Amino acid sequence: MTETSFNPSSLSTGAATGYGEPVTDCATCVVRNRAICASLDAEELALLGRLGRRQRVKAGHTLLWEGDDALVVANVLEGVLKLVVASADGREQIVGVVFPSDFIGRPFGKESPYSVTAMTDAEVCIFNRKSFDDFASAHPDLQHKLLRRTLDELDRARHWMMLLGRKSAEEKVASFLLEMSERLSGQGCNSGARSGFELPFGRQQIADILGLTIETTSRQLTRMRAEGLLDLPSRREIVINDRAAMEALAG
Amino acid sequence: MTETSFNPSSLSTGAATGYGEPVTDCATCVVRNRAICASLDAEELALLGRLGRRQRVKAGHTLLWEGDDALVVANVLEGVLKLVVASADGREQIVGVVFPSDFIGRPFGKESPYSVTAMTDAEVCIFNRKSFDDFASAHPDLQHKLLRRTLDELDRARHWMMLLGRKSAEEKVASFLLEMSERLSGQGCNSGARSGFELPFGRQQIADILGLTIETTSRQLTRMRAEGLLDLPSRREIVINDRAAMEALAG
DNA sequence: CCGGAACATTGACCTGAATCAACAAAAAAT
DNA sequence: ATTTTTTGTTGATTCAGGTCAATGTTCCGG
């Protein structure tokens, strides 16, 4: 089994107030200006920082299980994580992919509606959900940021519903590559929507995002390469040669 | 063409400040305690009321077009509306269905990411988006309600993504019927999750919700009737005979 | 009550993607 | 360096659901 349970205590540094390392300085945080924390002033930030813990999560480890009590929320500092809904018989659908500065978890909820699993080694800034809820309730600006983010996520999810329900395998793969090229360039250090990028996940996970099988996904990519649309320099690297054609295929 | 543009001026009552009828008394509003307005006290309610207009929308008419500037947001007072994402070649995916007391629109956004069309004759309490944004920004409780609602919608959307990406036609139809039986009983005057209910939409629309064709949808329903799982007393009525079996089919 | 339009069902057939299976290549472990 | 494991590709075949076409049913206006 590749995906194992996340065990807080195994990573504890012995801090009295919880697991993970205490947050030392939010002001110098890598995502200070991009995460929801951007809505806070120095004083509030210090207050929130006291509630948070920095936490490393290894690739394949699960931070939150679907159906379990959602005890924590978090900001992503580094790495990529997936949100997964599974059926009783093991089929999986990835319903979201989160990048650095994105927010994870279900505030004001009881149980997590999906699992959150690291796709790469990751680092998150984790909060006890209840304390976070209280803090958020007392800080309208933070709630406003959270609302905007949630609205954006909802738009993205609905757009993805169109892809899942109505697009062909070819359209799905083309749409996926274009979206990933955009999202990865947003955080990666390189310039705008570049044509070459490294996916943080393998074929099976692409299939789980697109509602396809691994075979169909692989065949589509191979075919696109054969047609000169893209190059596949290595397993996880994609170079889009003809962006316009790709956009046409995406529908 | 069944679905026609919604023309505000054609329904104007001549109120100087906008289209639709001015709101007279929020305190007696049918959704007073269920809509986001429930977060407001009498004074705030009066203030918000002044910004709103009651607006009837006939079945098939579109309130908001995908890609257009999202000039308004609204509360649903009566009727059922659909949120639709369409592709260039006309394929449609329904990405949301809204009932009385639900909120419509995209606050803090520019263009609407989907069309909003009435599936039945409907009545909404409509606001200019900008004024609503301002009002919301000044009223944290309202924003909190909106955040909770948006989080719930996001959960629902993600759950639906699993259905669209990974379920068979049979599982889709079974899941749909169960969810509708729940949601319709929530607002309908009858008791808990009853087994008989009237859908507010036809076969094509069910297909557009499930990412299927109308033929497949129809065949699944016919087969379920043949197997005694349900009755179809009329076009839009559904009676679930064996709820447990239906849940088993839903996966 | 009749006629037409919109909506729904049913059948025959086809096809895109799933499934089953073998193999190849890369990565990890020894 | 070599074995083992994991991941990805390719081919043959099947089948669920789409497409095309005909027919049946309900609804609505006159």
Coordinates of C-alpha atoms (C1' of nucleotides) in Angstrom, one line a residue:
Chain A
M1 CA 0.0 0.0 0.0
T2 CA 1.4 3.3 -1.1
E3 CA -0.9 5.7 0.7
T4 CA -0.5 5.4 4.4
S5 CA -2.1 7.1 7.4
F6 CA -0.7 10.3 8.6
N7 CA 0.4 10.0 12.2
P8 CA 0.8 13.3 13.9
S9 CA 2.7 12.0 16.9
S10 CA 5.4 10.4 14.8
L11 CA 6.3 13.8 13.5
S12 CA 5.9 15.6 16.8
T13 CA 8.8 17.8 18.0
G14 CA 7.5 17.7 21.5
A15 CA 5.8 21.1 21.5
A16 CA 3.4 21.1 24.4
T17 CA 0.5 22.7 22.5
G18 CA 0.2 20.2 19.7
Y19 CA 2.0 18.3 16.9
G20 CA 4.3 19.7 14.3
E21 CA 6.7 22.6 14.8
P22 CA 5.3 25.8 16.2
V23 CA 5.2 28.7 13.7
T24 CA 8.1 31.0 14.3
D25 CA 7.6 33.9 12.0
C26 CA 4.6 34.4 9.7
A27 CA 5.9 37.7 8.4
T28 CA 8.6 35.8 6.5
C29 CA 6.3 33.0 5.4
V30 CA 6.7 31.9 1.7
V31 CA 3.0 32.4 1.1
R32 CA 2.5 35.4 3.4
N33 CA 1.1 37.6 0.6
R34 CA -0.8 34.9 -1.3
A35 CA -2.6 32.8 1.3
I36 CA -5.6 33.9 3.2
C37 CA -3.3 35.3 5.9
A38 CA -2.7 38.3 3.5
S39 CA -5.8 39.8 4.9
L40 CA -4.3 40.2 8.4
D41 CA -2.2 42.9 9.9
A42 CA 1.0 42.1 11.9
E43 CA -0.8 41.8 15.2
E44 CA -3.5 39.5 14.0
L45 CA -0.9 37.5 12.1
A46 CA 1.0 36.9 15.3
L47 CA -2.2 35.8 17.0
L48 CA -3.1 33.3 14.3
G49 CA 0.5 32.2 14.1
R50 CA 0.3 31.0 17.7
L51 CA -2.6 28.7 16.7
G52 CA -0.7 27.2 13.8
R53 CA 1.9 24.4 13.4
R54 CA 4.2 23.8 10.5
Q55 CA 3.9 20.2 9.4
R56 CA 5.7 18.1 6.8
V57 CA 3.7 15.6 4.9
K58 CA 5.4 12.9 2.8
A59 CA 4.1 12.0 -0.7
G60 CA 1.3 9.5 -0.5
H61 CA 0.4 10.3 3.1
T62 CA -3.2 11.3 3.9
L63 CA -3.9 14.4 6.1
L64 CA -7.6 14.1 6.2
W65 CA -9.9 11.0 5.6
E66 CA -13.2 11.2 3.8
G67 CA -16.0 10.8 6.4
D68 CA -13.7 11.4 9.4
D69 CA -14.1 14.3 11.7
A70 CA -12.4 17.2 10.1
L71 CA -10.2 18.3 13.0
V72 CA -7.9 20.5 11.1
V73 CA -7.6 23.1 8.4
A74 CA -4.4 24.2 6.8
N75 CA -2.6 26.4 4.3
V76 CA -0.3 24.8 1.8
L77 CA 3.3 26.1 2.0
E78 CA 4.9 23.7 -0.3
G79 CA 4.0 20.7 -2.5
V80 CA 0.8 19.5 -4.1
L81 CA -2.1 17.7 -2.5
K82 CA -5.2 16.0 -3.9
L83 CA -8.8 16.0 -2.7
V84 CA -10.3 12.6 -3.3
V85 CA -13.8 11.2 -3.2
A86 CA -14.0 7.4 -3.3
S87 CA -16.8 4.9 -3.8
A88 CA -17.4 1.8 -1.7
D89 CA -15.8 -0.4 -4.3
G90 CA -12.6 1.6 -4.6
R91 CA -13.2 3.9 -7.6
E92 CA -11.6 7.2 -7.0
Q93 CA -12.3 10.7 -8.4
I94 CA -10.0 13.5 -7.7
V95 CA -12.2 16.5 -7.0
G96 CA -9.5 19.1 -6.4
V97 CA -5.8 19.7 -6.5
V98 CA -4.2 22.2 -4.2
F99 CA -1.0 24.2 -4.6
P100 CA 1.1 26.4 -2.3
S101 CA -0.9 29.3 -0.8
D102 CA -4.1 27.3 -1.3
F103 CA -6.4 26.5 1.7
I104 CA -7.2 23.0 2.8
G105 CA -10.1 21.7 4.9
R106 CA -13.7 22.3 5.8
P107 CA -14.2 25.2 8.2
F108 CA -17.5 25.2 10.1
G109 CA -18.1 21.6 9.2
K110 CA -18.1 18.3 11.1
E111 CA -16.8 15.6 8.8
S112 CA -14.5 15.9 5.9
P113 CA -16.4 15.4 2.6
Y114 CA -13.2 14.1 1.0
S115 CA -9.7 12.8 1.7
V116 CA -6.7 15.1 1.4
T117 CA -3.5 13.3 0.3
A118 CA -0.1 14.6 -0.5
M119 CA 0.9 13.9 -4.1
T120 CA 4.4 15.2 -3.5
D121 CA 6.3 15.8 -0.3
A122 CA 4.6 18.8 1.1
E123 CA 4.6 21.2 4.0
V124 CA 1.5 22.7 5.4
C125 CA 0.6 25.3 8.1
I126 CA -2.0 23.4 10.1
F127 CA -4.7 24.7 12.5
N128 CA -7.1 23.0 14.8
R129 CA -10.4 23.5 13.1
K130 CA -12.3 24.8 16.1
S131 CA -9.7 27.4 17.0
F132 CA -9.5 28.5 13.3
D133 CA -13.3 28.8 13.1
D134 CA -13.3 31.0 16.2
F135 CA -10.5 33.1 14.9
A136 CA -12.2 33.5 11.5
S137 CA -15.5 34.4 13.1
A138 CA -13.7 37.3 14.9
H139 CA -11.9 38.5 11.8
P140 CA -14.2 39.5 9.0
D141 CA -11.4 40.3 6.6
L142 CA -10.1 36.7 6.9
Q143 CA -13.6 35.4 6.3
H144 CA -13.9 37.6 3.3
K145 CA -10.7 36.2 1.8
L146 CA -12.0 32.7 2.5
L147 CA -15.3 33.5 0.9
R148 CA -13.6 34.7 -2.3
R149 CA -11.4 31.7 -2.4
T150 CA -14.3 29.4 -1.9
L151 CA -16.3 31.1 -4.6
D152 CA -13.4 30.7 -7.0
E153 CA -13.0 27.0 -6.1
L154 CA -16.8 26.5 -6.7
D155 CA -16.5 28.1 -10.1
R156 CA -13.6 25.8 -10.9
A157 CA -15.4 22.8 -9.6
R158 CA -18.4 23.6 -11.7
H159 CA -16.4 24.1 -14.8
W160 CA -14.8 20.7 -14.2
M161 CA -18.3 19.2 -13.9
M162 CA -18.8 20.2 -17.5
L163 CA -15.6 18.4 -18.5
L164 CA -16.5 15.3 -16.6
G165 CA -20.0 15.1 -17.8
R166 CA -19.8 16.2 -21.4
K167 CA -16.3 16.0 -22.8
S168 CA -14.6 13.2 -24.8
A169 CA -11.3 11.6 -23.7
E170 CA -9.4 13.7 -26.1
E171 CA -11.1 17.0 -25.0
K172 CA -10.5 16.0 -21.4
V173 CA -6.8 15.4 -21.8
A174 CA -6.3 18.6 -23.8
S175 CA -8.2 20.7 -21.3
F176 CA -6.3 19.2 -18.5
L177 CA -2.9 19.9 -20.0
L178 CA -3.9 23.5 -20.7
E179 CA -5.2 24.1 -17.2
M180 CA -2.1 22.5 -15.6
S181 CA 0.2 24.5 -17.8
E182 CA -1.5 27.6 -16.4
R183 CA -1.7 26.6 -12.8
L184 CA 1.8 25.3 -12.6
S185 CA 3.3 28.4 -14.2
G186 CA 1.3 30.6 -11.7
Q187 CA 3.4 29.2 -8.8
G188 CA 6.5 27.9 -10.6
C189 CA 9.3 30.5 -10.9
N190 CA 9.2 30.6 -14.7
S191 CA 7.3 33.1 -16.9
G192 CA 3.7 33.1 -18.0
A193 CA 1.9 30.1 -19.4
R194 CA 5.0 28.3 -20.7
S195 CA 4.7 25.3 -23.0
G196 CA 6.9 22.9 -21.0
F197 CA 6.2 21.9 -17.4
E198 CA 6.5 19.0 -15.0
L199 CA 3.3 17.5 -13.7
P200 CA 3.4 16.7 -10.0
F201 CA 1.6 13.4 -10.7
G202 CA 1.5 10.2 -12.7
R203 CA -0.8 8.7 -15.3
Q204 CA -3.2 7.1 -12.8
Q205 CA -3.8 10.4 -11.1
I206 CA -4.4 12.2 -14.3
A207 CA -7.0 9.5 -15.1
D208 CA -8.5 10.0 -11.6
I209 CA -8.8 13.8 -12.3
L210 CA -10.4 13.3 -15.7
G211 CA -12.7 10.4 -15.0
L212 CA -10.9 8.1 -17.4
T213 CA -8.8 4.9 -17.1
I214 CA -5.0 5.0 -17.1
E215 CA -5.0 3.2 -20.5
T216 CA -7.2 5.8 -22.2
T217 CA -5.1 8.6 -20.7
S218 CA -1.9 7.0 -21.9
R219 CA -3.2 6.4 -25.4
Q220 CA -4.4 10.0 -25.8
L221 CA -1.0 11.3 -24.8
T222 CA 0.8 8.9 -27.1
R223 CA -1.5 9.9 -29.9
M224 CA -1.0 13.6 -29.3
R225 CA 2.8 13.0 -29.3
A226 CA 2.5 11.1 -32.6
E227 CA 0.6 14.0 -34.1
G228 CA 3.3 16.4 -33.0
L229 CA 1.0 18.3 -30.6
L230 CA 3.3 17.7 -27.7
D231 CA 6.5 16.1 -26.5
L232 CA 7.0 13.8 -23.5
P233 CA 10.7 14.2 -22.6
S234 CA 10.2 12.1 -19.4
R235 CA 7.4 10.5 -17.5
R236 CA 6.1 13.6 -15.9
E237 CA 7.3 16.3 -18.3
I238 CA 5.0 17.8 -20.9
V239 CA 5.9 20.2 -23.6
I240 CA 3.0 21.6 -25.6
N241 CA 4.2 22.3 -29.1
D242 CA 1.0 23.7 -30.6
R243 CA -1.0 25.6 -28.1
A244 CA -3.6 26.8 -30.5
A245 CA -4.3 23.3 -31.8
M246 CA -4.5 22.1 -28.2
E247 CA -7.0 24.7 -27.4
A248 CA -9.0 23.7 -30.4
L249 CA -9.0 20.1 -29.1
A250 CA -10.1 21.2 -25.7
G251 CA -13.5 22.2 -27.1
Chain B
M1 CA -36.8 28.3 -29.1
T2 CA -38.0 27.6 -25.6
E3 CA -35.4 29.5 -23.6
T4 CA -35.6 33.2 -24.2
S5 CA -33.7 36.2 -22.9
F6 CA -34.9 37.8 -19.7
N7 CA -35.8 41.4 -20.4
P8 CA -35.9 43.5 -17.2
S9 CA -37.7 46.5 -18.7
S10 CA -40.5 44.4 -20.0
L11 CA -41.4 43.5 -16.4
S12 CA -40.8 46.8 -14.9
T13 CA -43.4 48.4 -12.8
G14 CA -42.0 51.8 -13.3
A15 CA -40.1 52.0 -10.0
A16 CA -37.6 54.8 -10.4
T17 CA -34.7 52.9 -8.8
G18 CA -34.7 49.7 -10.9
Y19 CA -36.7 47.0 -12.4
G20 CA -39.1 44.6 -10.7
E21 CA -41.3 45.5 -7.8
P22 CA -39.8 47.1 -4.8
V23 CA -39.6 44.9 -1.7
T24 CA -42.3 45.9 0.7
D25 CA -41.7 43.8 3.8
C26 CA -38.8 41.4 4.3
A27 CA -40.1 40.5 7.8
T28 CA -42.9 38.5 6.2
C29 CA -40.8 37.0 3.4
V30 CA -41.4 33.3 2.7
V31 CA -37.7 32.6 3.0
R32 CA -37.0 35.1 5.8
N33 CA -35.6 32.4 8.1
R34 CA -33.9 30.2 5.6
A35 CA -32.2 32.6 3.2
I36 CA -29.0 34.4 4.0
C37 CA -31.1 37.3 5.2
A38 CA -31.7 35.2 8.4
S39 CA -28.4 36.6 9.7
L40 CA -29.8 40.2 9.8
D41 CA -31.7 42.0 12.4
A42 CA -34.8 44.1 11.6
E43 CA -32.9 47.3 11.0
E44 CA -30.3 45.7 8.6
L45 CA -33.1 43.8 6.9
A46 CA -34.9 47.0 6.1
L47 CA -31.7 48.4 4.7
L48 CA -31.1 45.4 2.5
G49 CA -34.7 45.4 1.5
R50 CA -34.4 48.8 0.0
L51 CA -31.7 47.4 -2.4
G52 CA -33.8 44.5 -3.5
R53 CA -36.5 44.0 -6.1
R54 CA -39.0 41.2 -6.4
Q55 CA -38.9 39.7 -9.8
R56 CA -41.0 37.0 -11.5
V57 CA -39.2 34.8 -14.0
K58 CA -41.1 32.6 -16.4
A59 CA -40.1 29.0 -16.9
G60 CA -37.4 28.8 -19.6
H61 CA -36.3 32.4 -19.2
T62 CA -32.6 33.1 -18.4
L63 CA -31.7 35.5 -15.7
L64 CA -27.9 35.4 -16.2
W65 CA -25.9 34.4 -19.2
E66 CA -22.6 32.5 -19.0
G67 CA -19.7 34.8 -19.8
D68 CA -21.8 38.0 -19.5
D69 CA -21.2 40.6 -16.8
A70 CA -22.8 39.3 -13.6
L71 CA -24.8 42.4 -12.8
V72 CA -27.1 40.9 -10.3
V73 CA -27.3 38.4 -7.4
A74 CA -30.6 37.1 -5.9
N75 CA -32.4 35.0 -3.4
V76 CA -34.9 32.4 -4.7
L77 CA -38.3 32.9 -3.3
E78 CA -40.2 30.4 -5.3
G79 CA -39.6 28.0 -8.1
V80 CA -36.5 26.1 -9.3
L81 CA -33.6 27.3 -11.5
K82 CA -30.7 25.6 -13.1
L83 CA -27.1 26.7 -13.5
V84 CA -25.7 25.6 -16.9
V85 CA -22.3 25.5 -18.4
A86 CA -22.4 25.0 -22.2
S87 CA -19.7 24.1 -24.7
A88 CA -19.2 25.9 -28.0
D89 CA -21.0 23.1 -29.9
G90 CA -24.1 23.2 -27.7
R91 CA -23.5 20.4 -25.2
E92 CA -24.9 21.4 -21.9
Q93 CA -24.1 20.3 -18.4
I94 CA -26.3 21.4 -15.5
V95 CA -23.8 22.3 -12.7
G96 CA -26.4 23.2 -10.0
V97 CA -30.0 23.4 -9.2
V98 CA -31.4 26.0 -6.9
F99 CA -34.5 26.0 -4.8
P100 CA -36.4 28.5 -2.7
S101 CA -34.1 30.2 0.0
D102 CA -31.0 29.4 -2.1
F103 CA -28.7 32.2 -3.3
I104 CA -28.0 32.8 -6.9
G105 CA -25.1 34.6 -8.6
R106 CA -21.5 35.4 -8.2
P107 CA -20.7 38.1 -5.6
F108 CA -17.3 39.8 -5.9
G109 CA -17.0 38.5 -9.5
K110 CA -17.0 40.1 -12.9
E111 CA -18.5 37.7 -15.3
S112 CA -21.0 34.9 -14.6
P113 CA -19.3 31.5 -14.9
Y114 CA -22.6 29.9 -15.9
S115 CA -26.1 30.7 -17.1
V116 CA -29.0 30.8 -14.7
T117 CA -32.3 29.7 -16.2
A118 CA -35.7 29.1 -14.6
M119 CA -36.9 25.5 -14.9
T120 CA -40.3 26.4 -13.5
D121 CA -42.1 29.8 -13.1
A122 CA -40.1 31.4 -10.4
E123 CA -39.8 34.5 -8.2
V124 CA -36.5 35.9 -7.0
C125 CA -35.4 38.8 -4.8
I126 CA -32.8 40.4 -6.9
F127 CA -30.0 42.8 -6.1
N128 CA -27.5 44.9 -8.0
R129 CA -24.3 43.0 -7.5
K130 CA -22.2 46.0 -6.6
S131 CA -24.6 47.2 -4.0
F132 CA -24.9 43.7 -2.6
D133 CA -21.1 43.4 -2.5
D134 CA -20.9 46.6 -0.5
F135 CA -23.7 45.6 1.8
A136 CA -22.1 42.2 2.4
S137 CA -18.7 43.7 3.0
A138 CA -20.2 45.9 5.8
H139 CA -22.1 43.0 7.4
P140 CA -19.9 40.1 8.5
D141 CA -22.8 38.0 9.7
L142 CA -24.2 38.0 6.2
Q143 CA -20.8 37.2 4.8
H144 CA -20.5 34.3 7.2
K145 CA -23.9 32.9 6.1
L146 CA -22.8 33.2 2.5
L147 CA -19.5 31.5 3.3
R148 CA -21.2 28.6 4.9
R149 CA -23.6 28.3 2.0
T150 CA -20.8 28.4 -0.5
L151 CA -18.8 25.8 1.4
D152 CA -21.9 23.5 1.3
E153 CA -22.4 24.1 -2.4
L154 CA -18.7 23.3 -3.0
D155 CA -19.1 20.0 -1.1
R156 CA -22.2 19.2 -3.1
A157 CA -20.4 20.0 -6.4
R158 CA -17.4 17.9 -5.5
H159 CA -19.6 15.0 -4.6
W160 CA -21.4 15.4 -7.9
M161 CA -18.0 15.3 -9.7
M162 CA -17.5 11.8 -8.4
L163 CA -20.9 10.9 -9.9
L164 CA -20.1 12.4 -13.2
G165 CA -16.6 11.0 -13.5
R166 CA -17.0 7.5 -12.0
K167 CA -20.5 6.3 -11.8
S168 CA -22.4 4.1 -14.4
A169 CA -25.7 5.3 -15.9
E170 CA -27.7 3.1 -13.4
E171 CA -25.8 4.5 -10.4
K172 CA -26.2 8.0 -11.7
V173 CA -30.0 7.7 -12.0
A174 CA -30.4 6.0 -8.6
S175 CA -28.2 8.7 -6.9
F176 CA -30.1 11.4 -8.6
L177 CA -33.5 10.1 -7.5
L178 CA -32.4 9.7 -3.9
E179 CA -30.9 13.2 -3.8
M180 CA -34.0 14.8 -5.4
S181 CA -36.3 13.0 -3.0
E182 CA -34.3 14.5 -0.1
R183 CA -34.0 18.0 -1.5
L184 CA -37.6 18.2 -2.6
S185 CA -38.9 17.1 0.7
G186 CA -36.8 19.7 2.4
Q187 CA -38.8 22.5 0.9
G188 CA -42.0 20.8 0.0
C189 CA -44.7 20.8 2.7
N190 CA -44.7 17.1 3.2
S191 CA -42.9 14.9 5.7
G192 CA -39.3 13.7 5.7
A193 CA -37.7 12.0 2.8
R194 CA -40.9 10.7 1.2
S195 CA -40.9 8.1 -1.5
G196 CA -43.2 9.9 -3.9
F197 CA -42.3 13.4 -5.3
E198 CA -42.7 15.5 -8.4
L199 CA -39.6 16.5 -10.3
P200 CA -39.5 20.1 -11.4
F201 CA -37.9 19.0 -14.7
G202 CA -38.1 16.8 -17.7
R203 CA -36.0 13.9 -19.0
Q204 CA -33.6 16.1 -21.1
Q205 CA -32.8 18.1 -18.0
I206 CA -32.2 15.0 -15.9
A207 CA -29.8 13.9 -18.6
D208 CA -28.1 17.3 -18.5
I209 CA -27.6 16.9 -14.7
L210 CA -26.2 13.4 -15.0
G211 CA -24.0 13.8 -18.0
L212 CA -26.1 11.2 -20.0
T213 CA -28.3 11.3 -23.1
I214 CA -32.1 11.5 -22.8
E215 CA -32.4 8.0 -24.2
T216 CA -30.2 6.4 -21.6
T217 CA -32.0 8.3 -18.9
S218 CA -35.3 7.1 -20.1
R219 CA -34.2 3.5 -20.5
Q220 CA -32.8 3.4 -17.0
L221 CA -36.1 4.7 -15.5
T222 CA -38.1 2.3 -17.6
R223 CA -36.0 -0.6 -16.5
M224 CA -36.2 0.4 -12.8
R225 CA -40.0 0.5 -13.2
A226 CA -40.0 -2.9 -14.8
E227 CA -38.0 -4.3 -11.9
G228 CA -40.5 -2.8 -9.4
L229 CA -38.0 -0.4 -7.9
L230 CA -40.2 2.6 -8.7
D231 CA -43.4 3.8 -10.2
L232 CA -43.9 6.6 -12.7
P233 CA -47.5 7.8 -12.3
S234 CA -47.0 10.7 -14.6
R235 CA -44.2 12.3 -16.6
R236 CA -42.7 14.1 -13.7
E237 CA -43.8 12.1 -10.8
I238 CA -41.5 9.5 -9.2
V239 CA -42.5 7.0 -6.5
I240 CA -39.6 5.1 -5.0
N241 CA -40.9 1.7 -3.9
D242 CA -37.7 0.1 -2.6
R243 CA -35.5 2.8 -1.0
A244 CA -32.9 0.3 0.3
A245 CA -32.5 -1.3 -3.1
M246 CA -32.2 2.1 -4.7
E247 CA -29.5 3.1 -2.2
A248 CA -27.7 -0.1 -3.1
L249 CA -27.8 0.8 -6.8
A250 CA -26.6 4.3 -6.1
G251 CA -23.2 2.7 -5.1
Chain C
dC1 C1' -62.8 17.6 -28.9
dC2 C1' -59.4 18.1 -32.2
dG3 C1' -54.8 19.0 -34.2
dG4 C1' -50.2 20.1 -33.6
dA5 C1' -46.1 20.7 -30.8
dA6 C1' -43.3 19.3 -27.3
dC7 C1' -41.8 15.5 -24.8
dA8 C1' -40.9 10.6 -23.9
dT9 C1' -40.2 5.8 -25.1
dT10 C1' -38.4 2.1 -27.7
dG11 C1' -35.5 -0.4 -31.1
dA12 C1' -31.4 -1.2 -34.1
dC13 C1' -27.0 -0.3 -34.6
dC14 C1' -22.4 1.8 -33.8
dT15 C1' -18.5 3.5 -31.4
dG16 C1' -15.5 5.3 -27.8
dA17 C1' -13.7 4.0 -23.9
dA18 C1' -13.4 0.1 -20.5
dT19 C1' -11.4 -4.2 -19.7
dC20 C1' -8.2 -7.9 -19.9
dA21 C1' -3.6 -9.1 -20.8
dA22 C1' 1.1 -8.8 -22.1
dC23 C1' 5.2 -6.4 -22.1
dA24 C1' 8.5 -2.4 -21.6
dA25 C1' 10.8 1.0 -19.1
dA26 C1' 11.9 3.5 -15.2
dA27 C1' 12.7 3.8 -10.2
dA28 C1' 13.8 1.7 -5.9
dA29 C1' 15.7 -1.7 -3.2
dT30 C1' 19.3 -5.0 -2.3
Chain D
dA1 C1' 25.2 -3.9 -10.8
dT2 C1' 21.3 -6.6 -10.4
dT3 C1' 16.9 -7.8 -8.9
dT4 C1' 12.4 -6.3 -7.7
dT5 C1' 8.7 -3.2 -7.8
dT6 C1' 6.3 0.3 -9.6
dT7 C1' 4.7 2.7 -13.4
dG8 C1' 3.5 3.3 -18.3
dT9 C1' 2.5 1.6 -23.0
dT10 C1' 0.4 -1.1 -26.4
dG11 C1' -2.8 -4.6 -28.4
dA12 C1' -7.1 -7.4 -28.7
dT13 C1' -11.6 -7.6 -27.3
dT14 C1' -15.9 -6.3 -25.1
dC15 C1' -19.7 -3.6 -23.8
dA16 C1' -22.1 0.5 -21.9
dG17 C1' -23.9 4.2 -23.6
dG18 C1' -24.3 7.1 -27.7
dT19 C1' -26.5 7.9 -32.2
dC20 C1' -30.1 7.6 -35.5
dA21 C1' -34.7 6.7 -36.4
dA22 C1' -39.5 5.5 -35.7
dT23 C1' -43.4 5.6 -32.7
dG24 C1' -46.1 6.8 -28.7
dT25 C1' -47.8 10.0 -25.2
dT26 C1' -49.0 14.2 -23.0
dC27 C1' -50.1 18.8 -23.1
dC28 C1' -52.0 23.0 -24.9
dG29 C1' -54.4 26.2 -27.9
dG30 C1' -58.2 26.7 -30.6

